[in-house]
Structures are given as C-alpha cells and as structure tokens.
Coordinates of C-alpha atoms in Angstrom, one line a residue:
M1 CA -22.7 -28.7 -32.0
K2 CA -21.0 -27.2 -35.0
K3 CA -22.1 -23.7 -34.1
M4 CA -20.9 -24.1 -30.5
L5 CA -17.4 -25.2 -31.4
P6 CA -16.0 -21.7 -32.2
W7 CA -17.6 -20.4 -29.0
L8 CA -16.0 -23.1 -26.9
I9 CA -12.6 -22.5 -28.4
T10 CA -13.0 -18.8 -27.8
I11 CA -14.0 -19.3 -24.2
L12 CA -11.1 -21.7 -23.6
L13 CA -8.6 -19.3 -25.2
A14 CA -9.9 -16.4 -23.0
I15 CA -9.7 -18.5 -19.8
T16 CA -6.1 -19.6 -20.8
L17 CA -5.1 -16.0 -21.4
I18 CA -6.5 -14.8 -18.1
V19 CA -4.7 -17.6 -16.2
V20 CA -1.4 -16.8 -18.0
A21 CA -1.8 -13.0 -17.4
A22 CA -2.6 -13.6 -13.7
F23 CA 0.5 -15.9 -13.3
L24 CA 2.8 -13.3 -14.9
L25 CA 1.4 -10.4 -12.8
M26 CA 1.5 -12.3 -9.6
D27 CA 5.1 -11.2 -8.9
K28 CA 4.1 -7.6 -9.5
I29 CA 1.1 -7.8 -7.1
F30 CA 2.8 -9.8 -4.4
P31 CA 6.6 -9.0 -4.5
S32 CA 8.9 -11.5 -2.9
D33 CA 11.2 -9.0 -1.1
T34 CA 11.1 -11.2 2.0
N35 CA 13.8 -13.4 0.6
D36 CA 16.2 -10.5 0.5
V37 CA 15.3 -9.5 4.1
N38 CA 15.7 -13.1 5.4
T39 CA 19.1 -13.4 3.6
A40 CA 20.3 -10.2 5.2
V41 CA 19.1 -11.2 8.7
Q42 CA 20.8 -14.6 8.4
N43 CA 24.1 -13.2 7.2
V44 CA 24.5 -10.7 10.1
E45 CA 26.1 -11.8 13.3
T46 CA 25.5 -9.3 16.2
K47 CA 27.9 -8.9 19.1
K48 CA 27.8 -6.4 21.9
L49 CA 30.1 -3.4 21.3
S50 CA 31.0 -0.5 23.6
A51 CA 30.0 3.0 22.6
D52 CA 33.6 3.8 21.6
E53 CA 33.7 0.7 19.3
I54 CA 30.4 1.6 17.7
V55 CA 31.7 5.1 16.9
A56 CA 35.0 3.7 15.6
L57 CA 33.1 1.3 13.2
T58 CA 30.4 3.6 12.0
A59 CA 30.5 5.7 8.8
E60 CA 27.8 8.1 7.8
I61 CA 26.4 9.3 4.5
T62 CA 24.4 12.5 4.9
D63 CA 22.1 14.7 2.8
I64 CA 20.9 12.2 0.2
K65 CA 17.9 13.8 -1.5
T66 CA 16.2 12.1 -4.5
N67 CA 12.8 11.2 -5.9
T68 CA 11.1 7.9 -5.1
A69 CA 9.5 5.7 -7.7
D70 CA 6.5 8.0 -7.5
P71 CA 7.9 11.3 -8.8
D72 CA 5.5 13.2 -6.6
Y73 CA 7.5 12.2 -3.5
I74 CA 11.0 13.1 -2.4
L75 CA 13.1 11.4 0.3
K76 CA 15.8 13.2 2.3
V77 CA 17.9 10.7 4.3
N78 CA 21.0 10.5 6.4
I79 CA 22.3 6.9 7.0
A80 CA 24.8 5.5 9.5
F81 CA 26.5 2.3 8.5
Q82 CA 28.2 0.1 11.1
L83 CA 30.9 -2.1 9.6
D84 CA 32.6 -5.2 10.9
S85 CA 36.1 -3.8 11.2
A86 CA 38.1 -0.6 11.2
K87 CA 39.8 -1.6 7.9
S88 CA 36.3 -2.1 6.4
K89 CA 35.4 1.4 7.6
E90 CA 38.5 2.9 6.0
E91 CA 37.6 1.2 2.7
F92 CA 34.0 2.3 3.0
E93 CA 35.0 5.9 3.6
K94 CA 37.1 5.9 0.4
I95 CA 34.3 4.7 -1.9
K96 CA 31.2 6.1 -0.2
A97 CA 30.8 9.1 -2.4
I98 CA 31.6 7.5 -5.7
K99 CA 30.2 4.0 -5.2
I100 CA 27.8 3.7 -2.2
A101 CA 25.8 7.0 -2.6
P102 CA 24.8 6.2 -6.2
L103 CA 23.6 2.7 -5.1
I104 CA 21.5 4.3 -2.4
I105 CA 20.0 6.8 -4.8
K106 CA 19.1 4.0 -7.3
A107 CA 17.5 1.9 -4.5
I108 CA 15.4 5.0 -3.4
A109 CA 14.4 5.6 -7.0
D110 CA 13.1 2.1 -7.2
A111 CA 11.1 2.3 -3.9
K112 CA 7.5 3.4 -3.7
P113 CA 6.5 5.7 -0.9
E114 CA 4.2 3.1 0.6
E115 CA 7.1 0.7 0.9
L116 CA 9.1 3.2 3.0
N117 CA 6.3 4.0 5.5
G118 CA 6.5 2.7 9.1
A119 CA 9.2 0.8 11.0
K120 CA 8.6 -2.4 8.9
G121 CA 9.1 -0.5 5.6
K122 CA 12.3 1.1 6.9
D123 CA 13.6 -2.2 8.1
Q124 CA 12.9 -3.9 4.8
F125 CA 14.5 -1.0 2.9
S126 CA 17.6 -1.1 5.2
S127 CA 17.9 -4.8 4.6
K128 CA 17.7 -4.2 0.8
L129 CA 20.4 -1.6 1.1
M130 CA 22.5 -3.9 3.1
N131 CA 22.3 -6.6 0.5
I132 CA 23.1 -4.2 -2.4
I133 CA 26.0 -2.5 -0.7
N134 CA 27.6 -5.6 0.8
K135 CA 27.8 -7.0 -2.8
N136 CA 29.7 -3.9 -3.9
L137 CA 32.1 -3.5 -0.9
T138 CA 35.8 -4.2 -1.6
E139 CA 36.5 -5.4 1.9
G140 CA 34.4 -6.4 4.9
T141 CA 30.7 -6.2 5.4
I142 CA 28.0 -3.8 6.8
T143 CA 26.6 -5.3 10.0
Q144 CA 23.9 -2.7 10.6
I145 CA 22.2 0.3 8.9
E146 CA 20.4 3.0 10.8
F147 CA 18.5 6.0 9.4
T148 CA 19.6 9.1 11.4
D149 CA 17.3 11.3 9.5
F150 CA 14.4 10.2 7.3
V151 CA 12.0 12.7 5.7
L152 CA 9.6 11.5 3.0
A153 CA 7.5 14.4 1.6
S154 CA 5.2 15.0 -1.3
I155 CA 6.3 17.7 -3.8

C-alpha cells in the first residue's frame, strides 16, 4: 500500500489537471456566439418600408479589404447599413470612416474564414457587427446589415 500511494496521488493529480484543462478549453472549442446573435435578433423590430424609405435610411461602406484571423485569407467586403431614422443616418455618415470602418476591420481580423462561409456564417457575422456598431453609435440604431459584395480569398 505504501508503494501505491505516490502512484494514486499522481493519477488523481493527472485526472484533475485534465478535467481543469478541458473545462478551460471548452469555450475555445465550442464558442458561445449564439448569445450575441439572439440578442441582436431580439433587439431588432422590423417594419415594412417602401423602396424610397429604404434608400433614404441606408448608408454604405465600400471597399473594406483586410486579413482574417488566418493571415492566409483576405476579405473584401461592401456593406449596406439600414438605420432606424434619417437623423441616425446623418450621424452614421459623419462617423463611418473614422469610427465604424475600424470596428468592422477589427471584427474581420478576429473572424476565422470558416466562420464566414455560408449564409449562416454571414448572418452570424452581421449580427456580431450589429451588436458592436450599435454600442458605438452616437444616435439611433442599425436595424439591418446586408453584404452587397463579399469576396473571401486565399492569398
């Protein structure tokens, strides 16, 4: 029994370390981005707008080109933002180059190419952008984000 005690302690320590490491890495393996998506979906109220109203409330940011989290991939994107009021659009237009574009570039830099593939990936990314940008707007909120051009290519 005396000879087995160090072995038992070593085995228990190893099992404990494996469980702790698995618990800490669980968020990395299974990210919880769905909370952000659900929050964005709940905060958005949709109403039917005419084509003229949509054009009046929509602002665009074009020609954003930057690397993704994987430096072997580059993303070129044009984005249309629909805001909740004309005054919100005016405020958005004033800060889009100095405040909004850098936020988009940072979000792209954090995104992996696999996360951006498919309609679901683009929807999750647009929800993430909506949450980030709405927190930084001086007035009003973004109600919808659409990608008007989306090119993800390997370098």
